[in-house]
Coordinates of C-alpha atoms and ligand atoms in Angstrom, one line a residue:
X987 CA 84.6 94.0 103.7
X988 CA 85.4 93.0 100.2
X989 CA 85.2 89.4 98.9
X990 CA 87.4 88.1 96.1
X991 CA 86.7 84.8 94.6
X992 CA 89.8 83.2 93.2
X993 CA 91.3 79.7 92.4
X994 CA 94.6 80.1 94.2
X995 CA 95.8 82.6 96.6
X996 CA 99.5 83.1 97.1
X997 CA 100.8 84.9 100.1
X998 CA 104.0 86.6 99.2
X999 CA 105.6 88.0 96.0
X1000 CA 109.2 87.2 96.8
X1001 CA 111.1 84.6 95.0
X1002 CA 109.0 81.6 96.1
X1003 CA 105.7 83.3 95.7
X1004 CA 106.4 84.6 92.2
X1005 CA 107.9 81.3 91.1
X1006 CA 104.8 79.5 92.4
X1007 CA 102.4 81.9 90.6
X1008 CA 104.1 81.4 87.3
X1009 CA 104.0 77.6 87.8
X1010 CA 100.2 77.8 88.5
X1011 CA 99.9 80.0 85.2
X1012 CA 101.9 77.7 83.2
X1013 CA 100.1 74.7 84.4
X1014 CA 96.6 76.0 83.7
X1015 CA 96.2 79.6 82.4
X1016 CA 92.4 79.1 83.2
X1017 CA 93.1 79.2 87.0
X1018 CA 92.9 82.6 88.7
X1019 CA 95.7 83.4 90.9
X1020 CA 95.7 86.3 93.5
X1021 CA 99.2 87.2 94.8
X1022 CA 98.7 89.0 98.2
X1023 CA 101.9 90.8 99.4
X1024 CA 102.6 93.1 102.2
X1025 CA 105.1 95.0 100.1
X1026 CA 105.7 95.6 96.4
X1027 CA 107.3 92.5 94.9
X1028 CA 110.7 94.0 94.3
X1029 CA 110.8 94.9 98.0
X1030 CA 110.6 91.4 99.2
X1031 CA 113.7 90.2 101.0
X1032 CA 114.9 88.1 98.0
X1033 CA 115.9 91.2 96.5
X1034 CA 118.7 91.6 99.2
X1035 CA 120.4 88.3 98.4
X1036 CA 123.9 89.0 97.2
X1037 CA 126.0 85.8 96.8
X1038 CA 124.2 83.4 94.3
X1039 CA 122.2 80.2 93.9
X1040 CA 123.6 76.7 94.0
X1041 CA 123.2 74.2 91.2
X1042 CA 125.6 71.6 89.5
X1043 CA 126.9 72.8 86.2
X1044 CA 130.6 72.2 86.3
X1045 CA 132.3 69.1 84.7
X1046 CA 134.1 68.4 87.9
X1047 CA 130.9 68.5 90.0
X1048 CA 128.1 65.9 90.4
X1049 CA 124.7 65.7 91.9
X1050 CA 126.0 63.3 94.5
X1051 CA 128.5 65.9 95.5
X1052 CA 125.8 68.6 96.0
X1053 CA 123.7 66.1 97.8
X1054 CA 126.6 65.1 100.2
X1055 CA 127.5 68.6 100.9
X1056 CA 123.9 69.6 101.7
X1057 CA 123.2 66.7 103.9
X1058 CA 126.4 66.9 105.9
X1059 CA 126.0 70.6 106.1
X1060 CA 122.6 70.2 107.5
X1061 CA 124.1 67.7 110.2
X1062 CA 122.0 64.9 108.7
X1063 CA 118.7 66.5 109.8
X1064 CA 117.7 67.0 106.0
X1065 CA 115.1 64.8 104.5
X1066 CA 117.2 63.1 101.9
X1067 CA 114.4 62.4 99.6
X1068 CA 113.9 66.1 99.3
X1069 CA 117.5 66.8 98.9
X1070 CA 117.9 64.4 96.1
X1071 CA 115.0 66.0 94.2
X1072 CA 116.3 69.4 94.9
X1073 CA 119.8 68.8 93.6
X1074 CA 118.6 67.2 90.5
X1075 CA 116.1 69.9 89.8
X1076 CA 118.3 72.7 90.7
X1077 CA 120.3 73.2 87.5
X1078 CA 117.1 73.0 85.4
X1079 CA 115.6 75.8 87.4
X1080 CA 118.7 78.0 87.0
X1081 CA 118.8 77.5 83.2
X1082 CA 115.0 78.3 83.2
X1083 CA 115.9 81.6 84.8
X1084 CA 118.6 82.1 82.2
X1085 CA 116.1 81.7 79.5
X1086 CA 113.8 84.2 81.2
X1087 CA 116.5 86.7 81.1
X1088 CA 118.6 86.3 84.3
X1089 CA 121.9 88.0 83.6
X1090 CA 124.2 85.5 85.3
X1091 CA 127.9 86.5 85.4
X1092 CA 129.8 84.6 82.8
X1093 CA 133.1 82.8 82.3
X1094 CA 135.4 84.1 79.5
X1095 CA 134.0 81.3 77.3
X1096 CA 130.5 82.7 77.9
X1097 CA 129.2 80.0 80.1
X1098 CA 127.5 80.8 83.5
X1099 CA 130.3 81.3 86.0
X1100 CA 130.3 79.7 89.6
X1101 CA 132.0 80.7 92.7
X1102 CA 132.9 78.8 95.9
X1103 CA 130.5 79.1 98.9
X1104 CA 130.8 78.0 102.5
X1105 CA 130.4 74.2 103.0
X1106 CA 130.2 73.6 99.3
X1107 CA 133.3 71.6 98.5
X1108 CA 133.1 72.4 94.7
X1109 CA 132.4 75.8 93.2
X1110 CA 128.8 75.5 92.2
X1111 CA 127.2 79.0 93.1
X1112 CA 125.9 80.7 90.1
X1113 CA 126.0 84.5 90.6
X1114 CA 125.1 87.9 89.1
X1115 CA 128.0 89.9 90.5
X1116 CA 126.9 90.4 94.2
X1117 CA 123.3 91.3 93.3
X1118 CA 122.0 87.9 92.6
X1119 CA 118.7 88.3 94.5
X1120 CA 117.9 91.5 92.8
X1121 CA 118.3 89.9 89.3
X1122 CA 116.6 86.7 90.1
X1123 CA 113.6 88.5 91.6
X1124 CA 113.5 91.0 88.7
X1125 CA 113.5 88.1 86.3
X1126 CA 110.7 86.4 88.1
X1127 CA 108.7 89.7 88.5
X1128 CA 109.0 90.5 84.7
X1129 CA 108.1 87.0 83.8
X1130 CA 105.0 87.0 86.0
X1131 CA 103.8 90.0 84.2
X1132 CA 103.2 88.1 80.9
X1133 CA 100.4 85.9 82.5
X1134 CA 96.9 87.6 82.5
X1135 CA 95.7 85.0 85.1
X1136 CA 98.0 86.5 87.8
X1137 CA 96.5 89.4 89.5
X1138 CA 98.7 91.1 92.2
X1139 CA 97.4 92.7 95.5
X1140 CA 100.4 94.7 96.5
X1141 CA 100.6 96.2 100.0
X1142 CA 97.8 93.8 101.3
X1143 CA 98.7 92.4 104.8
X1144 CA 97.3 89.0 105.3
X1145 CA 96.2 88.3 108.9
X1146 CA 94.8 84.8 108.8
X1147 CA 93.9 81.6 106.9
X1148 CA 90.4 80.5 106.5
X1149 CA 90.3 76.6 107.1
X1150 CA 87.0 74.5 107.3
X1151 CA 86.8 70.9 108.1
X1152 CA 90.6 70.2 107.3
X1153 CA 90.5 72.1 104.1
X1154 CA 91.8 75.5 103.3
X1155 CA 89.1 78.0 102.1
X1156 CA 91.1 81.3 101.7
X1157 CA 92.9 84.1 103.4
X1158 CA 91.9 87.4 105.1
X1159 CA 94.0 90.6 104.4
X1160 CA 94.0 94.2 105.1
X1161 CA 94.6 96.6 102.2
X1162 CA 97.3 98.8 103.8
X1163 CA 96.3 101.9 101.8
X1164 CA 92.7 102.0 102.9
X1165 CA 92.5 99.9 105.8
X1166 CA 89.7 97.9 104.0
X1167 CA 89.5 94.2 104.9
X1168 CA 89.5 91.7 102.0
X1169 CA 88.5 88.0 102.1
X1170 CA 90.1 86.0 99.4
X1171 CA 88.0 82.8 99.0
X1172 CA 90.4 80.2 97.3
X1173 CA 90.4 76.5 96.5
X1174 CA 94.1 76.5 97.3
X1175 CA 96.5 78.7 99.2
X1176 CA 100.3 78.9 98.9
X1177 CA 102.2 80.4 101.8
X1178 CA 105.5 82.0 100.5
X1179 CA 105.9 84.7 103.2
X1180 CA 109.5 84.3 103.8
X1181 CA 111.4 84.0 107.3
X1182 CA 111.2 85.7 110.6
X1183 CA 114.7 86.7 111.6
X1184 CA 113.3 89.9 113.0
X1185 CA 112.3 88.0 116.1
X1186 CA 116.1 88.6 117.1
X1187 CA 117.5 91.9 117.8
X1188 CA 120.5 91.8 115.4
X1189 CA 119.8 90.4 112.0
X1190 CA 120.4 90.8 108.2
X1191 CA 116.7 90.4 107.6
X1192 CA 114.7 93.1 106.1
X1193 CA 112.0 94.8 108.5
X1194 CA 109.2 92.8 106.9
X1195 CA 110.6 89.5 107.9
X1196 CA 108.2 88.9 110.9
X1197 CA 107.2 85.4 110.2
X1198 CA 103.6 86.1 109.5
X1199 CA 102.9 83.3 107.2
X1200 CA 104.5 80.8 109.7
X1201 CA 102.3 82.1 112.4
X1202 CA 99.2 82.0 110.2
X1203 CA 99.7 78.4 109.3
X1204 CA 100.6 77.5 113.0
X1205 CA 97.5 79.1 114.3
X1206 CA 95.5 77.2 111.6
X1207 CA 96.9 73.9 113.0
X1208 CA 100.0 73.1 110.9
X1209 CA 103.1 72.3 113.0
X1210 CA 106.2 74.4 112.7
X1211 CA 109.2 72.0 112.1
X1212 CA 112.8 72.5 113.4
X1213 CA 112.2 75.9 114.7
X1214 CA 115.3 75.7 117.1
X1215 CA 117.6 75.9 114.1
X1216 CA 118.4 79.6 113.5
X1217 CA 121.4 80.4 111.3
X1218 CA 123.9 83.1 112.3
X1219 CA 125.8 84.4 109.2
X1220 CA 129.5 85.1 110.3
X1221 CA 129.9 88.4 108.4
X1222 CA 127.3 91.1 109.3
X1223 CA 128.2 94.7 109.8
X1224 CA 128.1 95.6 113.5
X1225 CA 125.2 98.0 114.3
X1226 CA 123.0 97.6 111.3
X1227 CA 123.3 93.8 110.8
X1228 CA 123.7 94.5 107.0
X1229 CA 125.2 91.3 105.4
X1230 CA 128.5 91.2 103.6
X1231 CA 128.0 88.2 101.4
X1232 CA 129.8 84.8 101.8
X1233 CA 130.8 85.6 98.3
X1234 CA 133.6 87.8 100.0
X1235 CA 135.1 84.6 101.4
X1236 CA 134.2 82.7 98.2
X1237 CA 136.3 85.2 96.2
X1238 CA 139.3 84.7 98.8
X1239 CA 138.6 87.2 101.8
X1240 CA 140.2 86.4 105.1
X1241 CA 138.8 86.5 108.6
X1242 CA 141.3 87.9 111.1
X1243 CA 141.1 88.6 114.8
X1244 CA 142.5 91.7 116.7
X1245 CA 146.1 90.5 116.2
X1246 CA 145.7 90.1 112.4
X1247 CA 145.7 86.3 112.8
X1248 CA 143.5 84.1 110.6
X1249 CA 142.0 82.4 113.7
X1250 CA 140.0 79.8 111.8
X1251 CA 143.1 77.7 111.4
X1252 CA 142.9 77.2 115.2
X1253 CA 139.5 75.5 115.0
X1254 CA 138.5 72.0 113.7
X1255 CA 135.2 73.6 113.6
X1256 CA 133.9 70.7 115.7
X1257 CA 131.3 71.4 118.4
X1258 CA 132.0 73.0 121.7
X1259 CA 135.5 71.7 121.6
X1260 CA 137.6 73.2 119.0
X1261 CA 140.4 71.3 117.6
X1262 CA 143.2 72.7 115.5
X1263 CA 144.1 72.6 111.7
X1264 CA 140.9 73.6 110.0
X1265 CA 142.0 73.7 106.3
X1266 CA 138.5 74.7 105.0
X1267 CA 139.3 78.1 106.8
X1268 CA 136.9 80.8 105.7
X1269 CA 135.1 78.4 103.5
X1270 CA 133.7 76.3 106.4
X1271 CA 130.0 76.3 107.0
X1272 CA 128.2 79.1 108.7
X1273 CA 127.3 77.4 112.1
X1274 CA 130.9 76.5 112.7
X1275 CA 132.3 79.9 111.7
X1276 CA 129.9 81.6 113.9
X1277 CA 130.8 79.3 116.7
X1278 CA 134.5 79.9 116.2
X1279 CA 133.8 83.6 116.6
X1280 CA 132.2 83.0 119.9
X1281 CA 135.4 81.1 121.1
X1282 CA 137.5 83.9 120.0
X1283 CA 135.4 86.4 121.8
X1284 CA 135.7 84.4 125.0
X1285 CA 139.3 84.3 124.6
X1286 CA 139.5 88.1 124.3
X1287 CA 140.8 88.0 120.7
X1288 CA 138.1 90.2 119.1
X1289 CA 137.9 93.9 118.4
X1290 CA 135.6 96.0 120.6
X1291 CA 133.3 98.4 118.6
X1292 CA 130.5 100.4 120.0
X1293 CA 128.1 97.7 118.7
X1294 CA 129.7 94.8 120.4
X1295 CA 132.7 92.5 119.5
X1296 CA 133.8 92.0 116.1
X1297 CA 136.5 90.5 113.9
X1298 CA 137.9 91.9 110.6
X1299 CA 137.1 90.8 107.1
X1300 CA 140.2 91.4 105.1
X1301 CA 139.7 91.8 101.2
X1302 CA 142.6 94.1 100.4
X1303 CA 144.8 91.4 98.9
X1304 CA 142.0 90.7 96.2
X1305 CA 142.8 94.0 94.7
X1306 CA 140.6 97.0 93.5
X1307 CA 139.7 95.5 90.0
X1308 CA 138.5 92.2 91.4
X1309 CA 136.6 93.8 94.1
X1310 CA 135.0 96.2 91.7
X1311 CA 134.0 93.3 89.3
X1312 CA 132.8 90.7 91.7
X1313 CA 132.0 92.5 95.0
X1314 CA 130.8 96.1 94.0
X1315 CA 127.9 96.1 96.3
X1316 CA 130.1 94.9 99.2
X1317 CA 132.4 97.9 98.7
X1318 CA 129.4 100.2 98.6
X1319 CA 127.9 98.8 101.7
X1320 CA 131.2 98.7 103.8
X1321 CA 132.1 102.3 102.7
X1322 CA 128.7 103.8 103.4
X1323 CA 127.9 102.0 106.6
X1324 CA 131.2 101.4 108.3
X1325 CA 133.3 104.2 106.5
X1326 CA 135.7 101.2 105.6
X1327 CA 136.5 100.8 101.9
X1328 CA 137.6 97.2 101.7
X1329 CA 140.1 98.1 98.9
X1330 CA 142.0 100.0 101.5
X1331 CA 141.1 98.7 105.1
X1332 CA 139.8 95.5 106.8
X1333 CA 136.1 95.8 107.6
X1334 CA 134.7 94.9 111.1
X1335 CA 132.1 92.1 110.9
X1336 CA 130.3 89.9 113.4
X1337 CA 127.8 86.9 113.5
X1338 CA 124.3 88.0 112.8
X1339 CA 120.9 86.2 112.6
X1340 CA 120.4 85.4 108.9
X1341 CA 118.0 82.5 108.2
X1342 CA 115.6 80.2 109.9
X1343 CA 116.1 76.6 108.9
X1344 CA 112.7 75.7 110.4
X1345 CA 109.2 76.6 109.3
X1346 CA 105.8 75.3 108.1
X1347 CA 105.8 71.5 107.9
X1348 CA 105.4 70.4 104.3
X1349 CA 106.0 67.2 102.4
X1350 CA 108.2 66.8 99.3
X1351 CA 105.4 68.4 97.1
X1352 CA 105.1 71.5 99.3
X1353 CA 101.9 70.1 100.8
X1354 CA 101.0 70.8 104.3
X1355 CA 98.7 68.6 106.4
X1356 CA 95.7 71.0 105.7
X1357 CA 94.2 69.9 102.3
X1358 CA 94.8 72.7 99.6
X1359 CA 97.4 74.5 101.7
X1360 CA 100.9 74.7 100.4
X1361 CA 104.2 76.4 101.6
X1362 CA 107.4 77.1 99.9
X1363 CA 110.6 79.1 100.4
X1364 CA 112.0 80.4 103.7
X1365 CA 108.7 80.0 105.5
X1366 CA 108.6 76.4 104.8
X1367 CA 110.6 73.5 106.1
X1368 CA 110.4 70.7 103.4
X1369 CA 113.2 70.0 104.6
X1370 CA 116.4 70.3 102.6
X1371 CA 118.3 72.6 105.1
X1372 CA 118.4 70.4 108.3
X1373 CA 120.2 71.8 111.2
X1374 CA 122.3 74.2 109.2
X1375 CA 121.5 75.6 105.6
X1376 CA 124.5 75.9 103.2
X1377 CA 124.8 79.3 101.6
X1378 CA 123.2 79.7 98.1
X1379 CA 120.9 76.7 98.6
X1380 CA 118.1 79.0 99.6
X1381 CA 117.6 80.8 96.4
X1382 CA 117.6 77.7 94.4
X1383 CA 115.1 76.2 97.0
X1384 CA 112.7 79.0 96.2
X1385 CA 112.7 78.0 92.5
X1386 CA 112.5 74.3 92.9
X1387 CA 109.9 74.2 95.6
X1388 CA 108.1 77.4 94.6
X1389 CA 107.6 75.8 91.2
X1390 CA 106.5 72.4 92.8
X1391 CA 104.1 74.1 95.3
X1392 CA 102.5 76.0 92.1
X1393 CA 102.1 72.9 90.2
X1394 CA 100.7 70.8 92.9
X1395 CA 98.3 73.6 94.1
X1396 CA 97.1 74.0 90.4
X1397 CA 96.4 70.3 90.4
X1398 CA 94.5 70.4 93.7
X1399 CA 92.5 73.5 92.6
X1400 CA 91.6 71.8 89.3
X1401 CA 90.5 68.5 90.9
X1402 CA 88.8 69.9 94.1
X1403 CA 85.1 70.3 93.8
X1404 CA 83.4 73.3 95.2
X1405 CA 83.3 72.8 99.0
X1406 CA 79.9 73.3 100.6
X1407 CA 80.9 75.6 103.4
X1408 CA 80.0 79.2 102.4
X1409 CA 78.3 79.9 105.7
X1410 CA 80.9 78.6 108.0
X1411 CA 83.6 80.3 106.0
X1412 CA 81.7 83.6 106.0
X1413 CA 81.3 83.3 109.8
X1414 CA 85.0 82.4 110.2
X1415 CA 86.0 85.4 108.2
X1416 CA 83.7 87.7 110.2
X1417 CA 85.5 86.5 113.5
X1418 CA 88.7 87.5 112.0
X1419 CA 87.4 90.9 111.0
X1420 CA 86.0 91.4 114.4
X1421 CA 89.4 90.5 116.1
X1422 CA 91.1 93.2 114.0
X1423 CA 88.3 95.8 114.7
X1424 CA 88.5 95.0 118.4
X1425 CA 92.0 96.5 118.4
X1426 CA 90.4 99.8 117.4
X1427 CA 88.1 99.4 120.4
X1428 CA 90.7 99.0 123.1
X1429 CA 90.8 102.3 125.1
X1430 CA 93.6 102.1 127.7
X1431 CA 97.2 101.7 126.5
X1432 CA 99.3 99.9 129.2
X1433 CA 102.1 98.7 126.9
X1434 CA 104.3 99.9 124.0
X1435 CA 104.7 97.7 121.1
X1436 CA 108.3 98.7 120.5
X1437 CA 109.2 97.9 124.1
X1438 CA 107.6 94.5 124.1
X1439 CA 109.3 93.7 120.9
X1440 CA 112.7 94.7 122.2
X1441 CA 112.0 92.5 125.3
X1442 CA 111.2 89.5 123.1
X1443 CA 114.2 90.1 120.7
X1444 CA 116.7 90.4 123.5
X1445 CA 115.3 87.4 125.4
X1446 CA 115.8 85.2 122.2
X1447 CA 119.3 86.5 121.7
X1448 CA 120.2 85.6 125.4
X1449 CA 118.7 82.2 125.4
X1450 CA 118.7 81.1 121.9
X1451 CA 121.9 82.5 120.4
X1452 CA 125.0 80.8 119.0
X1453 CA 125.4 78.8 122.2
X1454 CA 122.6 77.8 124.5
X1455 CA 121.9 76.0 127.9
X1456 CA 118.9 74.9 129.8
X1457 CA 118.7 77.7 132.4
X1458 CA 119.0 80.4 129.7
X1459 CA 116.5 79.0 127.3
X1460 CA 114.1 78.4 130.2
X1461 CA 114.4 82.0 131.0
X1462 CA 113.7 83.0 127.5
X1463 CA 110.6 80.8 127.4
X1464 CA 109.3 82.6 130.6
X1465 CA 110.0 86.1 129.3
X1466 CA 108.2 85.3 125.9
X1467 CA 105.1 83.8 127.8
X1468 CA 105.1 87.1 129.9
X1469 CA 105.3 89.3 126.9
X1470 CA 102.5 87.5 125.1
X1471 CA 100.3 88.0 128.1
X1472 CA 101.3 91.7 128.1
X1473 CA 100.2 92.1 124.4
X1474 CA 96.6 92.3 125.8
X1475 CA 97.6 95.8 127.2
X1476 CA 98.4 97.0 123.7
X1477 CA 96.1 99.6 122.1
X1478 CA 96.2 101.7 119.0
X1479 CA 97.6 105.2 119.2
X1480 CA 96.7 105.7 115.5
X1481 CA 93.1 105.0 115.0
X1482 CA 92.8 106.0 111.3
X1483 CA 92.4 103.4 108.6
X1484 CA 94.8 104.8 106.1
X1485 CA 98.4 103.2 106.2
X1486 CA 97.9 102.3 109.8
X1487 CA 101.4 101.0 110.6
X1488 CA 100.6 101.1 114.3
X1489 CA 98.1 98.3 113.7
X1490 CA 100.4 96.3 111.5
X1491 CA 103.1 96.5 114.1
X1492 CA 100.8 95.0 116.7
X1493 CA 99.8 92.2 114.4
X1494 CA 103.5 91.5 113.4
X1495 CA 104.4 91.4 117.1
X1496 CA 101.8 88.9 117.8
X1497 CA 103.0 86.7 115.0
X1498 CA 106.6 87.1 116.0
X1499 CA 105.8 86.1 119.6
X1500 CA 104.1 82.9 118.6
X1501 CA 107.1 81.8 116.3
X1502 CA 109.6 82.9 118.9
X1503 CA 107.8 80.7 121.5
X1504 CA 108.1 77.7 119.0
X1505 CA 111.8 78.5 118.6
X1506 CA 112.5 78.7 122.4
X1507 CA 110.4 75.6 123.3
X1508 CA 111.8 73.5 120.5
X1509 CA 115.4 74.6 121.6
X1510 CA 114.6 73.6 125.3
X1511 CA 113.6 70.1 124.4
X1512 CA 116.4 69.3 122.1
X1513 CA 119.1 68.2 124.5
X1514 CA 121.9 67.7 122.0
X1515 CA 124.2 69.8 119.9
X1516 CA 123.6 69.7 116.1
X1517 CA 124.2 72.3 113.4
X1518 CA 123.3 75.8 114.5
X1519 CA 121.6 74.3 117.8
X1520 CA 124.7 74.2 120.1
X1521 CA 124.0 73.4 123.9
X1522 CA 126.7 73.9 126.4
X1523 CA 125.0 71.5 128.6
X1524 CA 124.6 68.8 125.9
X1525 CA 127.6 69.2 123.8
X1526 CA 127.4 66.0 121.6
X1527 CA 125.1 65.1 118.8
X1528 CA 122.7 62.4 119.8
X1529 CA 121.5 60.5 117.0
X1530 CA 119.8 57.8 119.3
X1531 CA 117.3 60.4 120.6
X1532 CA 117.4 63.3 118.3
X1533 CA 117.9 62.3 114.7
X1534 CA 114.3 63.7 114.4
X1535 CA 112.5 66.8 113.3
X1536 CA 110.9 68.6 116.2
X1537 CA 107.3 69.6 115.5
X1538 CA 105.8 72.5 117.6
X1539 CA 102.1 72.6 117.9
X1540 CA 100.1 75.8 118.5
X1541 CA 98.1 75.7 121.8
X1542 CA 96.4 79.0 121.9
X1543 CA 97.4 81.1 124.9
X1544 CA 99.3 78.1 126.4
X1545 CA 102.8 77.3 125.5
X1546 CA 103.3 74.9 122.5
X1547 CA 103.7 71.3 122.7
X1548 CA 106.6 69.7 120.8
X1549 CA 106.8 66.1 119.4
X1550 CA 109.1 64.5 116.9
X1551 CA 109.1 63.1 113.3
X1552 CA 111.6 60.8 111.9
X1553 CA 114.0 62.1 109.4
X1554 CA 114.1 60.6 105.9
X1555 CA 117.4 58.8 105.2
X1556 CA 117.7 57.5 101.7
X1557 CA 121.4 56.8 101.1
X1558 CA 123.6 58.8 103.5
X1559 CA 123.8 57.4 107.0
X1560 CA 124.6 59.9 109.8
X1561 CA 128.4 60.5 109.8
X1562 CA 131.0 63.0 110.9
X1563 CA 131.0 66.4 109.3
X1564 CA 134.4 66.9 107.8
X1565 CA 135.8 70.0 106.1
X1566 CA 139.2 71.0 104.6
X1567 CA 142.1 68.7 105.5
X1568 CA 140.0 66.0 107.0
X1569 CA 137.6 65.9 104.0
X1570 CA 140.5 65.6 101.7
X1571 CA 142.2 62.8 103.6
X1572 CA 138.9 60.9 103.8
X1573 CA 138.5 61.3 99.9
X1574 CA 141.9 60.1 99.3
X1575 CA 141.5 57.1 101.5
X1576 CA 138.3 56.2 99.6
X1577 CA 140.0 56.6 96.3
X1578 CA 142.8 54.4 97.4
X1579 CA 140.3 51.7 98.6
X1580 CA 138.5 51.7 95.2
Ligands
LIG814 C1 120.8 89.9 103.2 C2 120.5 88.5 102.6 C3 121.2 87.9 101.7 C4 120.9 86.6 101.2 N1 121.8 86.1 100.4 C5 121.4 84.9 99.8 C6 122.3 84.2 98.9 O1 123.2 84.8 98.4 N2 122.0 83.1 98.3 C7 120.9 82.3 98.9 O2 120.7 81.1 98.5 N3 120.1 82.9 99.9 C8 120.4 84.1 100.4 N4 119.7 84.6 101.3 C9 118.4 83.9 101.8 C10 117.3 84.1 100.8 O3 117.5 85.3 100.2 C11 115.9 84.1 101.4 O4 115.8 83.0 102.2 C12 114.9 84.0 100.3 O5 115.1 85.0 99.4 C13 113.4 84.1 100.9 O6 112.6 84.1 99.7 P1 111.0 83.9 100.0 O7 110.4 84.1 98.6 O8 110.7 82.8 100.8 O9 110.6 85.2 100.9 P2 110.9 86.8 100.8 O10 111.6 87.1 99.5 O11 111.3 87.3 102.0 O12 109.4 87.1 100.4 C14 108.3 87.2 101.4 C15 107.0 87.8 100.6 O13 106.0 87.5 101.6 C16 105.3 88.7 101.9 N5 104.6 88.7 103.1 C17 105.2 88.5 104.3 N6 104.3 88.6 105.3 C18 103.1 88.9 104.6 C19 101.8 89.2 105.1 N7 101.5 89.2 106.4 N8 100.8 89.4 104.2 C20 101.1 89.5 102.9 N9 102.3 89.2 102.4 C21 103.4 89.0 103.3 C22 106.3 89.9 101.6 O14 105.6 91.0 101.1 C23 107.1 89.3 100.5 O15 106.7 89.5 99.2 C24 119.9 85.9 101.9 C25 119.0 86.5 102.9 C26 119.4 87.7 103.2 C27 118.6 88.4 104.3

């Protein structure tokens, strides 16, 4: 076992982790930062983001408008103090990236260009063609290299947090290349480990998105907030789940059913009961568009593919020049994976699990209830996304709250005296090491990791998909509890230390099961429909009982308990979510009244 003494450990080298590490280094170059990541930084999921990052920059836009879109998009489950801070800080963070070298696409006058995005009523999404995440991550990665206080531990898989007497003490990790176990002793830890979409069978998420950091914080005693809210993105490629960015619709793409009809005009995009005349059409928010797909499928209006039902994304009318300039990656992906060149033919697409609104409970400073423990990025719920995240808010969230986590953790590490806990922390670290080593000692292999994982993922899709009801969620809870019990029957086939992916798969599965259980139990208890959580047996939003964050608490081998926390409302009382024609009519009425 190797011990590394550091001031701050950051778990994750994606957008949030690198932004946080830079913020620590800028705040105090004297603080040692250890960035622990299970993959090389540029392989983090942030690299896959295509569409762009939201921030007010246009003359016709305002912070109030970005706030309103975010809060109504989140079906009023967002904490409004966090959203206010977020929209105000967003443009500064995007300009900061520009100064660090991010090649944003430009207008003919040379200003950063913006594109429309679903649920954003004004064009405010900054983009770098359709490779925005790649350029953002690359910019952060390059910038992080200039700080000697940042030391990276690439391909180190963290397994558990060390917590003593309500204060974080470090993190345990396995060096993947050698199998050696490392204990990072730190005054503060920032979890920036990304989402966990891989708990579902069909997702846009990279293979590494197994919710490890969420599970680590959860086991350490931090509640997971709003886990029932799982976002389906309406345009994934059948089979692979590869995303075709919302930028496709932002640039003017159509969604059509098997008869070539732009079916979104038939949906008001309300909850379970669709009403006609949706003028927002393809630029409605993701939850509503995915729900409209479900209704089209029920009506038999979808196209049948070997990988399930689909509709068509039609980009042909945009023309080859625009597709090549604005959506080159989309053309590549559709041609390579579907043999469908969008310049010539419509591309089959279907809703696919994309993002988890829920995550590690933090306050507005990215602080968790454990002293010295911070979280930012997709693994955290701060919470600006509420019941449904708007496309392009996540990349900006990484910057705003990654920066904030870094600055606050630096402050904490500077102020914190040295805790007198060496013996207890060492004993705890030893326990974790033994837990890992015990897996090497298990002889009989009664279960297969991949099979248990498939059972879990299918159960989640069945019970916690686009539409849910009591009986199916209950069945999912039971299946997950059963699969959790069966993980005790897993043993290693590969007993070597070097690049032992067999070991990592078991540890990932255990993490996934814990967060899957939090998703299912939070969904079971929320007896209303809000944002991405739509219940066929409770179709209305219920602000009296459920204008609250759910908080799932870890209970070891038992099922989690769920209680609730009030949502912070500062200036926007809960109202109706309006898009397209209805939103325009309301704006006109308000103008006339003024
Ligand atoms: C295909 C796709 C396209 C998207 N497009 C957009 C978009 O256009 N606009 C937008 O706003 N959002 C978009 N999103 C969402 C957004 O990209 C993500 O939410 C965001 O990038 C997550 O960043 P992160 O830093 O929190 O995590 P990630 O970038 O996922 O990084 C997680 C890091 O944690 C590390 N890690 C995880 N587990 C462990 C462990 N056990 N031990 C050590 N390290 C660990 C990983 O190695 C990695 O470095 C998209 C998402 C996807 C999947």
